[in-house]
Amino acid sequence: MASSSRDTTGDLFVRKATGLVRSWSVFDAFVYAAFSINLVTLGLYIFSQMYFLEGGLLPTLLISSAFILFEVLVYAALIAVMPRSGGDYVWQSRILGGGIGFVLAITGWWFILWLWVPLYSDMFRHLFLTPIFGLLGAKDLALWFGQNPLGLFLTSLVVCGFVAFYIAIGMKWYARIQKYCFWLGLAGLAIFFGLLLFGSPEAFQMSLNQEMPGLFGTAENVYTATMAAGQEAGAAAPMVGGGLGAILMAMPFMVFFNLWPNWGTALYGEIRGATDFKRNFSGMAWALIITTALGVVFFFLVQKTFTWDFYMNANAAWWNYAWGYTDQVPPLPIWPNPILLASMMLPGRFLKILVVLLISFWWFGWSGTVFLSSTRIIFAAAFDRLLPEKVAEVDEKTHTPVVALLLMVVPSIIVSALFAWNVFSFQSLTLNSTLVIAVTYLGTTIAAIILPYRKPELYNASPIAKYKVFGIPLITVGGVIFAAFLIFLLYAWLIDPLQLYGIGLANTSSIIFLLVMYGLAAAIYFGFKFYRKRSGINIDQVYQEIPIE
Amino acid sequence: MSSLPLDSLQDELTRIVDQAESEGILLRLLGGLAVQLHSPSANHRELQRSYPDLDFITDAKGGQKLPSFLTGMGYSPDKRFNTLNGARRQLYFDDQHGRQIDIFVGAFEMCHKLPLAPRLPIESPTIPLAELMLTKAQIVELNRKDVLDLLALFLDHPVGISDDETINQEVIAALCAKDWGLYTTLQLTLEKLRTFLTKGEVNLSDAQLQTLTGRFQQLETFIDAAPKTTAWKLRAKIGKRKRWYEEVEEVQR
């Protein structure tokens, strides 16, 4: 309750028993982190797009995860120093300065999420809608959702509805739902892995050829036809090997999947025990380690039953068509969803539907991540008066941040339309979704590197001050390693010497998109700073204080 | 009705509860001041303490009306806190007197969750005595003020089977029978109260000490005798190896 003094009587009283039970436990944070680097959604989606690379996917996954452990270290340390809702925005604005903090956080946690909505939607239709409609016998509807731009756009509207629901129900209910989704999704994943473990290439090939014509109207012997189409499309990616250079060049793709164990850090003002560095680190690190291990298991099981060649050929055949390199619909006219493919080995439709349904909980539990963390960044900026106060207001009845939600949903719908119909080549901007956030992370990482020197009182009073490597603060050492990794990624994306990623300087749409986003953020910052100054509020002074909670 | 908070905390409390009632908001007091209203012994020189703030609870419907109601009563909201936590907890400030109002919405959530909303209409201006006692007894890391409040409550009220100036043992036993964690913390709290008395931390008469220990014992016996749920029994098998309460954190305000 509201008492405030600390008092002790002998050893009977150890602390004042007042305060707040925060909404989320450490386990809730772990589940959120595990969903944020989601093998089933992000993982399967980006693995399939990497078909033309020459670096082995398995070593690429392992090496990138090793670097991302340093990201976890940096963020866990920053949380322990300043466990505040608003994460990157609060840390950057208080350590680097308001302008940098605002522009990098607003672009990385708000604007770029508009682009993530059609990506979440694309995964939803391929993972759930197309397979389910196909299995229910609605072949034409399944293919329409999987191939038609309007299908993608409608899916985006459904996704926006879901996300709005998640944000409206509040943190406590969100945690409950994501926990159910986590366990159900794990059950689905276990069945999926079991099918691959106990299946054989012969059984898979036979069941695929047997089931697909009935479900999706494919021609006879879809297996052989897919292998040939994939070869023609340029399938190249091996599971292992490929040389260090090729592996490094595959990493800018892989991080689309695994750069996000820190996705919940904007919420740590609402997570219990957030000043405990080790607890923060282990929650995010275990999510990363377990997901990486699951990815490795997936690769081996795919090789065992689908065969790696078939998997990559199917991916190549699909994306070659989806990206418009050919008008020829591939022999398998849907995204080669590994879960659906594996379920072909099950007898009857009911079991197939059950597996697809269970695995879809990976998407349902994850979908809220597209905007939940963003709301906290928007709130934090509004509390600092860099956005209108209205933005942080919640509806009295539903406790929903209606204005903040609208600011995320409405532009997302516009961007989804651009993406669905590929206006201004928007579909080529997929990796921008990762690039812009990586820039934000780089800002936070630089803030972490200089924290002990820029804010020594804050750092020395924190629980991380005792961690040093050869006398250098651990947060600085970890920050330097992760910053080097991020700089390499940014170089690869932007300069793109081998023209692998399609979002570099050679892509005018991409550069204009980036300039518009950063320009808009800078305009809001300077506009509001000027406006507040005229009202007698010095924004620079606001940044001298760490927000209280 | 004045739109500015009054100097006297007790007058202010009455003003808020009465006005809330007239606007259809079920608002009930808890915390130290609620104990003082119920217990003359809270004014005993050995059990006296300060009451810096007001703690309330309301139901979910009341929670929706609070922002406009309390703003109209002269309080300013803690916008940052209420935005993030307002569905279950809200904070308001009386800037003139340097006081704070802390309001639980729907349920009381600290070391244990107490579903207080269903029994709010039973009494006014405070929550019923059984729940009032539990809001203090559920604290795992008690402070001196909590102990003094608990002693005052037990000294002035018998443990029995009604809510009329009585600590309703049936209500407490029913909650403890469903929740092994709450049961365990209550047992620990009663033990701490006995230790506090044994150490002579407060100077009470022998008759008062006897009354207190008798009431502790009566409550314990009744709770122990109540039939427990299967969930309670399963949780009891794990015991204290697993933390049985929620961590309560200090919030910088």
mmCIF file of N, CA and C in Angstrom, chain A residues 399-513:
data_model
loop_
_atom_site.group_PDB
_atom_site.id
_atom_site.type_symbol
_atom_site.label_atom_id
_atom_site.label_comp_id
_atom_site.label_asym_id
_atom_site.label_seq_id
_atom_site.Cartn_x
_atom_site.Cartn_y
_atom_site.Cartn_z
ATOM 1 N N HIS A 399 -9.522 0.511 -21.139
ATOM 2 C CA HIS A 399 -8.110 0.710 -20.830
ATOM 3 C C HIS A 399 -7.224 0.459 -22.065
ATOM 4 N N THR A 400 -7.762 0.735 -23.223
ATOM 5 C CA THR A 400 -7.016 0.549 -24.474
ATOM 6 C C THR A 400 -6.437 1.883 -24.932
ATOM 7 N N PRO A 401 -5.164 1.899 -25.319
ATOM 8 C CA PRO A 401 -4.586 3.147 -25.840
ATOM 9 C C PRO A 401 -5.062 3.377 -27.271
ATOM 10 N N VAL A 402 -6.238 3.938 -27.405
ATOM 11 C CA VAL A 402 -6.905 4.012 -28.711
ATOM 12 C C VAL A 402 -6.077 4.817 -29.720
ATOM 13 N N VAL A 403 -5.594 5.975 -29.296
ATOM 14 C CA VAL A 403 -4.867 6.833 -30.255
ATOM 15 C C VAL A 403 -3.554 6.170 -30.680
ATOM 16 N N ALA A 404 -2.825 5.631 -29.708
ATOM 17 C CA ALA A 404 -1.551 4.959 -30.042
ATOM 18 C C ALA A 404 -1.814 3.801 -30.995
ATOM 19 N N LEU A 405 -2.882 3.095 -30.737
ATOM 20 C CA LEU A 405 -3.233 1.950 -31.583
ATOM 21 C C LEU A 405 -3.553 2.411 -33.013
ATOM 22 N N LEU A 406 -4.305 3.497 -33.109
ATOM 23 C CA LEU A 406 -4.646 4.013 -34.437
ATOM 24 C C LEU A 406 -3.388 4.452 -35.195
ATOM 25 N N LEU A 407 -2.451 5.054 -34.449
ATOM 26 C CA LEU A 407 -1.216 5.511 -35.096
ATOM 27 C C LEU A 407 -0.377 4.342 -35.605
ATOM 28 N N MET A 408 -0.620 3.175 -35.064
ATOM 29 C CA MET A 408 0.103 2.005 -35.562
ATOM 30 C C MET A 408 -0.699 1.281 -36.633
ATOM 31 N N VAL A 409 -2.000 1.161 -36.400
ATOM 32 C CA VAL A 409 -2.821 0.339 -37.299
ATOM 33 C C VAL A 409 -3.081 1.021 -38.642
ATOM 34 N N VAL A 410 -3.457 2.289 -38.629
ATOM 35 C CA VAL A 410 -3.849 2.950 -39.884
ATOM 36 C C VAL A 410 -2.688 2.973 -40.897
ATOM 37 N N PRO A 411 -1.479 3.430 -40.500
ATOM 38 C CA PRO A 411 -0.386 3.372 -41.484
ATOM 39 C C PRO A 411 -0.055 1.937 -41.891
ATOM 40 N N SER A 412 -0.247 0.982 -40.966
ATOM 41 C CA SER A 412 0.042 -0.424 -41.297
ATOM 42 C C SER A 412 -0.864 -0.912 -42.417
ATOM 43 N N ILE A 413 -2.095 -0.463 -42.393
ATOM 44 C CA ILE A 413 -3.037 -0.889 -43.433
ATOM 45 C C ILE A 413 -2.590 -0.327 -44.794
ATOM 46 N N ILE A 414 -2.135 0.912 -44.766
ATOM 47 C CA ILE A 414 -1.655 1.524 -46.018
ATOM 48 C C ILE A 414 -0.422 0.774 -46.535
ATOM 49 N N VAL A 415 0.532 0.537 -45.620
ATOM 50 C CA VAL A 415 1.756 -0.166 -46.026
ATOM 51 C C VAL A 415 1.423 -1.596 -46.481
ATOM 52 N N SER A 416 0.448 -2.219 -45.826
ATOM 53 C CA SER A 416 0.045 -3.577 -46.228
ATOM 54 C C SER A 416 -0.480 -3.580 -47.656
ATOM 55 N N ALA A 417 -1.237 -2.552 -48.014
ATOM 56 C CA ALA A 417 -1.760 -2.465 -49.384
ATOM 57 C C ALA A 417 -0.597 -2.295 -50.369
ATOM 58 N N LEU A 418 0.347 -1.410 -50.007
ATOM 59 C CA LEU A 418 1.508 -1.206 -50.889
ATOM 60 C C LEU A 418 2.270 -2.518 -51.067
ATOM 61 N N PHE A 419 2.398 -3.248 -49.962
ATOM 62 C CA PHE A 419 3.145 -4.507 -49.995
ATOM 63 C C PHE A 419 2.379 -5.560 -50.800
ATOM 64 N N ALA A 420 1.087 -5.663 -50.534
ATOM 65 C CA ALA A 420 0.291 -6.723 -51.175
ATOM 66 C C ALA A 420 0.295 -6.568 -52.700
ATOM 67 N N TRP A 421 0.135 -5.331 -53.158
ATOM 68 C CA TRP A 421 0.099 -5.120 -54.608
ATOM 69 C C TRP A 421 1.465 -4.720 -55.160
ATOM 70 N N ASN A 422 2.469 -4.805 -54.300
ATOM 71 C CA ASN A 422 3.868 -4.543 -54.674
ATOM 72 C C ASN A 422 4.059 -3.166 -55.318
ATOM 73 N N VAL A 423 3.369 -2.167 -54.776
ATOM 74 C CA VAL A 423 3.528 -0.795 -55.279
ATOM 75 C C VAL A 423 4.912 -0.288 -54.841
ATOM 76 N N PHE A 424 5.580 0.442 -55.699
ATOM 77 C CA PHE A 424 6.953 0.927 -55.451
ATOM 78 C C PHE A 424 7.890 -0.225 -55.065
ATOM 79 N N SER A 425 7.653 -1.399 -55.564
ATOM 80 C CA SER A 425 8.480 -2.588 -55.234
ATOM 81 C C SER A 425 8.542 -2.844 -53.736
ATOM 82 N N PHE A 426 7.448 -2.650 -53.041
ATOM 83 C CA PHE A 426 7.471 -2.794 -51.586
ATOM 84 C C PHE A 426 7.855 -4.193 -51.128
ATOM 85 N N GLN A 427 7.555 -5.175 -51.973
ATOM 86 C CA GLN A 427 7.902 -6.540 -51.537
ATOM 87 C C GLN A 427 9.412 -6.761 -51.503
ATOM 88 N N SER A 428 10.149 -5.866 -52.156
ATOM 89 C CA SER A 428 11.612 -6.013 -52.109
ATOM 90 C C SER A 428 12.187 -5.439 -50.817
ATOM 91 N N LEU A 429 11.323 -4.833 -49.998
ATOM 92 C CA LEU A 429 11.820 -4.144 -48.798
ATOM 93 C C LEU A 429 11.806 -5.021 -47.547
ATOM 94 N N THR A 430 11.525 -6.316 -47.722
ATOM 95 C CA THR A 430 11.390 -7.201 -46.557
ATOM 96 C C THR A 430 12.507 -7.014 -45.527
ATOM 97 N N LEU A 431 13.755 -7.017 -45.988
ATOM 98 C CA LEU A 431 14.856 -6.952 -45.024
ATOM 99 C C LEU A 431 15.040 -5.555 -44.414
ATOM 100 N N ASN A 432 14.366 -4.542 -44.988
ATOM 101 C CA ASN A 432 14.378 -3.230 -44.319
ATOM 102 C C ASN A 432 13.760 -3.336 -42.927
ATOM 103 N N SER A 433 12.822 -4.269 -42.786
ATOM 104 C CA SER A 433 12.177 -4.473 -41.495
ATOM 105 C C SER A 433 13.221 -4.794 -40.432
ATOM 106 N N THR A 434 14.286 -5.444 -40.848
ATOM 107 C CA THR A 434 15.356 -5.819 -39.911
ATOM 108 C C THR A 434 16.405 -4.722 -39.827
ATOM 109 N N LEU A 435 16.723 -4.135 -40.974
ATOM 110 C CA LEU A 435 17.774 -3.110 -41.018
ATOM 111 C C LEU A 435 17.462 -1.938 -40.073
ATOM 112 N N VAL A 436 16.236 -1.429 -40.170
ATOM 113 C CA VAL A 436 15.908 -0.229 -39.385
ATOM 114 C C VAL A 436 15.989 -0.529 -37.878
ATOM 115 N N ILE A 437 15.561 -1.709 -37.502
ATOM 116 C CA ILE A 437 15.637 -2.053 -36.069
ATOM 117 C C ILE A 437 17.092 -2.274 -35.660
ATOM 118 N N ALA A 438 17.888 -2.826 -36.581
ATOM 119 C CA ALA A 438 19.308 -3.003 -36.269
ATOM 120 C C ALA A 438 19.981 -1.651 -36.035
ATOM 121 N N VAL A 439 19.564 -0.634 -36.781
ATOM 122 C CA VAL A 439 20.119 0.714 -36.558
ATOM 123 C C VAL A 439 19.753 1.186 -35.144
ATOM 124 N N THR A 440 18.508 0.935 -34.756
ATOM 125 C CA THR A 440 18.075 1.310 -33.402
ATOM 126 C C THR A 440 18.907 0.566 -32.352
ATOM 127 N N TYR A 441 19.109 -0.721 -32.591
ATOM 128 C CA TYR A 441 19.907 -1.512 -31.642
ATOM 129 C C TYR A 441 21.341 -0.985 -31.568
ATOM 130 N N LEU A 442 21.851 -0.523 -32.705
ATOM 131 C CA LEU A 442 23.217 0.003 -32.696
ATOM 132 C C LEU A 442 23.277 1.247 -31.810
ATOM 133 N N GLY A 443 22.257 2.087 -31.897
ATOM 134 C CA GLY A 443 22.212 3.270 -31.033
ATOM 135 C C GLY A 443 22.211 2.861 -29.569
ATOM 136 N N THR A 444 21.404 1.875 -29.224
ATOM 137 C CA THR A 444 21.341 1.418 -27.828
ATOM 138 C C THR A 444 22.670 0.795 -27.410
ATOM 139 N N THR A 445 23.284 0.066 -28.335
ATOM 140 C CA THR A 445 24.552 -0.595 -28.006
ATOM 141 C C THR A 445 25.649 0.442 -27.747
ATOM 142 N N ILE A 446 25.645 1.495 -28.548
ATOM 143 C CA ILE A 446 26.632 2.571 -28.306
ATOM 144 C C ILE A 446 26.346 3.223 -26.947
ATOM 145 N N ALA A 447 25.071 3.399 -26.644
ATOM 146 C CA ALA A 447 24.715 3.957 -25.320
ATOM 147 C C ALA A 447 25.236 3.052 -24.213
ATOM 148 N N ALA A 448 25.128 1.739 -24.424
ATOM 149 C CA ALA A 448 25.597 0.783 -23.406
ATOM 150 C C ALA A 448 27.118 0.854 -23.257
ATOM 151 N N ILE A 449 27.819 0.983 -24.395
ATOM 152 C CA ILE A 449 29.288 1.023 -24.357
ATOM 153 C C ILE A 449 29.769 2.214 -23.525
ATOM 154 N N ILE A 450 29.131 3.352 -23.714
ATOM 155 C CA ILE A 450 29.631 4.567 -23.045
ATOM 156 C C ILE A 450 28.963 4.821 -21.690
ATOM 157 N N LEU A 451 27.946 4.014 -21.344
ATOM 158 C CA LEU A 451 27.223 4.248 -20.085
ATOM 159 C C LEU A 451 28.143 4.423 -18.868
ATOM 160 N N PRO A 452 29.131 3.517 -18.652
ATOM 161 C CA PRO A 452 29.953 3.657 -17.439
ATOM 162 C C PRO A 452 30.746 4.961 -17.389
ATOM 163 N N TYR A 453 31.001 5.550 -18.557
ATOM 164 C CA TYR A 453 31.809 6.772 -18.611
ATOM 165 C C TYR A 453 30.935 8.020 -18.703
ATOM 166 N N ARG A 454 29.781 7.871 -19.321
ATOM 167 C CA ARG A 454 28.888 9.022 -19.507
ATOM 168 C C ARG A 454 28.028 9.258 -18.274
ATOM 169 N N LYS A 455 27.591 8.179 -17.642
ATOM 170 C CA LYS A 455 26.738 8.297 -16.453
ATOM 171 C C LYS A 455 27.339 7.453 -15.326
ATOM 172 N N PRO A 456 28.530 7.841 -14.830
ATOM 173 C CA PRO A 456 29.218 6.976 -13.859
ATOM 174 C C PRO A 456 28.423 6.743 -12.571
ATOM 175 N N GLU A 457 27.689 7.777 -12.099
ATOM 176 C CA GLU A 457 26.949 7.593 -10.832
ATOM 177 C C GLU A 457 25.860 6.539 -11.003
ATOM 178 N N LEU A 458 25.156 6.657 -12.109
ATOM 179 C CA LEU A 458 24.084 5.708 -12.392
ATOM 180 C C LEU A 458 24.651 4.297 -12.534
ATOM 181 N N TYR A 459 25.744 4.195 -13.283
ATOM 182 C CA TYR A 459 26.346 2.886 -13.529
ATOM 183 C C TYR A 459 26.881 2.286 -12.222
ATOM 184 N N ASN A 460 27.615 3.084 -11.451
ATOM 185 C CA ASN A 460 28.242 2.546 -10.241
ATOM 186 C C ASN A 460 27.217 2.130 -9.187
ATOM 187 N N ALA A 461 26.040 2.761 -9.246
ATOM 188 C CA ALA A 461 25.002 2.406 -8.269
ATOM 189 C C ALA A 461 24.182 1.194 -8.730
ATOM 190 N N SER A 462 24.478 0.723 -9.924
ATOM 191 C CA SER A 462 23.660 -0.365 -10.480
ATOM 192 C C SER A 462 24.247 -1.730 -10.135
ATOM 193 N N PRO A 463 23.418 -2.783 -10.250
ATOM 194 C CA PRO A 463 23.923 -4.126 -9.935
ATOM 195 C C PRO A 463 24.941 -4.663 -10.929
ATOM 196 N N ILE A 464 25.130 -3.993 -12.086
ATOM 197 C CA ILE A 464 26.077 -4.532 -13.079
ATOM 198 C C ILE A 464 27.483 -3.961 -12.912
ATOM 199 N N ALA A 465 27.630 -3.017 -11.990
ATOM 200 C CA ALA A 465 28.934 -2.353 -11.852
ATOM 201 C C ALA A 465 30.035 -3.338 -11.458
ATOM 202 N N LYS A 466 29.648 -4.445 -10.813
ATOM 203 C CA LYS A 466 30.668 -5.399 -10.338
ATOM 204 C C LYS A 466 31.194 -6.311 -11.455
ATOM 205 N N TYR A 467 30.529 -6.326 -12.603
ATOM 206 C CA TYR A 467 30.963 -7.235 -13.676
ATOM 207 C C TYR A 467 31.972 -6.533 -14.580
ATOM 208 N N LYS A 468 33.201 -7.064 -14.551
ATOM 209 C CA LYS A 468 34.267 -6.450 -15.361
ATOM 210 C C LYS A 468 35.076 -7.534 -16.076
ATOM 211 N N VAL A 469 35.664 -7.174 -17.217
ATOM 212 C CA VAL A 469 36.559 -8.080 -17.944
ATOM 213 C C VAL A 469 37.901 -7.360 -18.065
ATOM 214 N N PHE A 470 38.913 -7.870 -17.395
ATOM 215 C CA PHE A 470 40.227 -7.214 -17.343
ATOM 216 C C PHE A 470 40.074 -5.733 -16.972
ATOM 217 N N GLY A 471 39.217 -5.470 -16.035
ATOM 218 C CA GLY A 471 39.051 -4.104 -15.536
ATOM 219 C C GLY A 471 38.113 -3.243 -16.377
ATOM 220 N N ILE A 472 37.690 -3.771 -17.521
ATOM 221 C CA ILE A 472 36.769 -2.987 -18.379
ATOM 222 C C ILE A 472 35.346 -3.451 -18.089
ATOM 223 N N PRO A 473 34.408 -2.512 -17.960
ATOM 224 C CA PRO A 473 33.033 -2.922 -17.655
ATOM 225 C C PRO A 473 32.512 -3.943 -18.679
ATOM 226 N N LEU A 474 31.845 -4.970 -18.162
ATOM 227 C CA LEU A 474 31.319 -6.031 -19.030
ATOM 228 C C LEU A 474 30.357 -5.474 -20.080
ATOM 229 N N ILE A 475 29.568 -4.488 -19.683
ATOM 230 C CA ILE A 475 28.589 -3.916 -20.626
ATOM 231 C C ILE A 475 29.313 -3.256 -21.807
ATOM 232 N N THR A 476 30.482 -2.688 -21.544
ATOM 233 C CA THR A 476 31.262 -2.049 -22.616
ATOM 234 C C THR A 476 31.857 -3.112 -23.535
ATOM 235 N N VAL A 477 32.404 -4.158 -22.937
ATOM 236 C CA VAL A 477 33.022 -5.226 -23.738
ATOM 237 C C VAL A 477 31.955 -5.894 -24.612
ATOM 238 N N GLY A 478 30.852 -6.278 -23.972
ATOM 239 C CA GLY A 478 29.758 -6.917 -24.729
ATOM 240 C C GLY A 478 29.233 -5.992 -25.813
ATOM 241 N N GLY A 479 29.137 -4.714 -25.483
ATOM 242 C CA GLY A 479 28.631 -3.728 -26.437
ATOM 243 C C GLY A 479 29.519 -3.599 -27.662
ATOM 244 N N VAL A 480 30.835 -3.601 -27.451
ATOM 245 C CA VAL A 480 31.768 -3.458 -28.583
ATOM 246 C C VAL A 480 31.625 -4.654 -29.530
ATOM 247 N N ILE A 481 31.523 -5.854 -28.966
ATOM 248 C CA ILE A 481 31.403 -7.056 -29.822
ATOM 249 C C ILE A 481 30.088 -7.002 -30.607
ATOM 250 N N PHE A 482 29.004 -6.664 -29.923
ATOM 251 C CA PHE A 482 27.714 -6.654 -30.624
ATOM 252 C C PHE A 482 27.647 -5.503 -31.637
ATOM 253 N N ALA A 483 28.252 -4.383 -31.286
ATOM 254 C CA ALA A 483 28.263 -3.251 -32.227
ATOM 255 C C ALA A 483 29.000 -3.638 -33.517
ATOM 256 N N ALA A 484 30.120 -4.365 -33.371
ATOM 257 C CA ALA A 484 30.872 -4.799 -34.562
ATOM 258 C C ALA A 484 29.991 -5.682 -35.440
ATOM 259 N N PHE A 485 29.232 -6.560 -34.814
ATOM 260 C CA PHE A 485 28.326 -7.450 -35.556
ATOM 261 C C PHE A 485 27.264 -6.631 -36.304
ATOM 262 N N LEU A 486 26.692 -5.654 -35.601
ATOM 263 C CA LEU A 486 25.654 -4.828 -36.225
ATOM 264 C C LEU A 486 26.217 -3.997 -37.380
ATOM 265 N N ILE A 487 27.421 -3.468 -37.189
ATOM 266 C CA ILE A 487 28.028 -2.646 -38.256
ATOM 267 C C ILE A 487 28.277 -3.512 -39.496
ATOM 268 N N PHE A 488 28.721 -4.756 -39.261
ATOM 269 C CA PHE A 488 28.904 -5.667 -40.396
ATOM 270 C C PHE A 488 27.562 -5.882 -41.124
ATOM 271 N N LEU A 489 26.495 -6.111 -40.363
ATOM 272 C CA LEU A 489 25.181 -6.341 -40.971
ATOM 273 C C LEU A 489 24.735 -5.123 -41.781
ATOM 274 N N LEU A 490 24.930 -3.951 -41.205
ATOM 275 C CA LEU A 490 24.485 -2.730 -41.882
ATOM 276 C C LEU A 490 25.290 -2.502 -43.167
ATOM 277 N N TYR A 491 26.573 -2.806 -43.080
ATOM 278 C CA TYR A 491 27.420 -2.689 -44.282
ATOM 279 C C TYR A 491 26.889 -3.637 -45.364
ATOM 280 N N ALA A 492 26.629 -4.869 -44.966
ATOM 281 C CA ALA A 492 26.170 -5.862 -45.946
ATOM 282 C C ALA A 492 24.836 -5.430 -46.575
ATOM 283 N N TRP A 493 23.924 -4.970 -45.757
ATOM 284 C CA TRP A 493 22.607 -4.591 -46.286
ATOM 285 C C TRP A 493 22.695 -3.358 -47.196
ATOM 286 N N LEU A 494 23.423 -2.363 -46.723
ATOM 287 C CA LEU A 494 23.397 -1.085 -47.442
ATOM 288 C C LEU A 494 24.337 -1.062 -48.653
ATOM 289 N N ILE A 495 25.528 -1.590 -48.480
ATOM 290 C CA ILE A 495 26.481 -1.584 -49.603
ATOM 291 C C ILE A 495 26.200 -2.771 -50.527
ATOM 292 N N ASP A 496 25.889 -3.888 -49.907
ATOM 293 C CA ASP A 496 25.446 -5.098 -50.630
ATOM 294 C C ASP A 496 26.350 -5.408 -51.828
ATOM 295 N N PRO A 497 27.665 -5.672 -51.576
ATOM 296 C CA PRO A 497 28.607 -5.828 -52.690
ATOM 297 C C PRO A 497 28.237 -6.977 -53.633
ATOM 298 N N LEU A 498 27.574 -8.014 -53.085
ATOM 299 C CA LEU A 498 27.230 -9.163 -53.953
ATOM 300 C C LEU A 498 25.778 -9.119 -54.422
ATOM 301 N N GLN A 499 25.115 -8.013 -54.107
ATOM 302 C CA GLN A 499 23.703 -7.836 -54.491
ATOM 303 C C GLN A 499 22.838 -9.025 -54.061
ATOM 304 N N LEU A 500 22.889 -9.273 -52.763
ATOM 305 C CA LEU A 500 22.167 -10.421 -52.214
ATOM 306 C C LEU A 500 20.863 -10.037 -51.529
ATOM 307 N N TYR A 501 20.799 -8.830 -50.994
ATOM 308 C CA TYR A 501 19.703 -8.525 -50.063
ATOM 309 C C TYR A 501 18.640 -7.602 -50.653
ATOM 310 N N GLY A 502 18.988 -6.878 -51.679
ATOM 311 C CA GLY A 502 17.998 -6.103 -52.421
ATOM 312 C C GLY A 502 17.486 -4.842 -51.749
ATOM 313 N N ILE A 503 18.117 -4.415 -50.657
ATOM 314 C CA ILE A 503 17.616 -3.204 -49.991
ATOM 315 C C ILE A 503 18.693 -2.126 -49.911
ATOM 316 N N GLY A 504 19.810 -2.356 -50.604
ATOM 317 C CA GLY A 504 20.942 -1.435 -50.499
ATOM 318 C C GLY A 504 20.774 -0.185 -51.342
ATOM 319 N N LEU A 505 21.888 0.464 -51.543
ATOM 320 C CA LEU A 505 21.874 1.741 -52.254
ATOM 321 C C LEU A 505 21.349 1.603 -53.679
ATOM 322 N N ALA A 506 21.443 0.387 -54.220
ATOM 323 C CA ALA A 506 20.980 0.180 -55.598
ATOM 324 C C ALA A 506 19.458 0.154 -55.711
ATOM 325 N N ASN A 507 18.788 -0.009 -54.592
ATOM 326 C CA ASN A 507 17.320 -0.077 -54.612
ATOM 327 C C ASN A 507 16.745 1.285 -54.211
ATOM 328 N N THR A 508 16.316 2.049 -55.208
ATOM 329 C CA THR A 508 15.832 3.411 -54.939
ATOM 330 C C THR A 508 14.638 3.403 -53.983
ATOM 331 N N SER A 509 13.731 2.454 -54.178
ATOM 332 C CA SER A 509 12.550 2.383 -53.306
ATOM 333 C C SER A 509 12.980 2.248 -51.848
ATOM 334 N N SER A 510 13.969 1.393 -51.628
ATOM 335 C CA SER A 510 14.430 1.144 -50.264
ATOM 336 C C SER A 510 15.024 2.411 -49.645
ATOM 337 N N ILE A 511 15.850 3.083 -50.413
ATOM 338 C CA ILE A 511 16.513 4.278 -49.870
ATOM 339 C C ILE A 511 15.482 5.383 -49.615
ATOM 340 N N ILE A 512 14.538 5.544 -50.529
ATOM 341 C CA ILE A 512 13.493 6.563 -50.320
ATOM 342 C C ILE A 512 12.672 6.211 -49.074
ATOM 343 N N PHE A 513 12.337 4.938 -48.952
ATOM 344 C CA PHE A 513 11.562 4.479 -47.791
ATOM 345 C C PHE A 513 12.301 4.823 -46.488
#
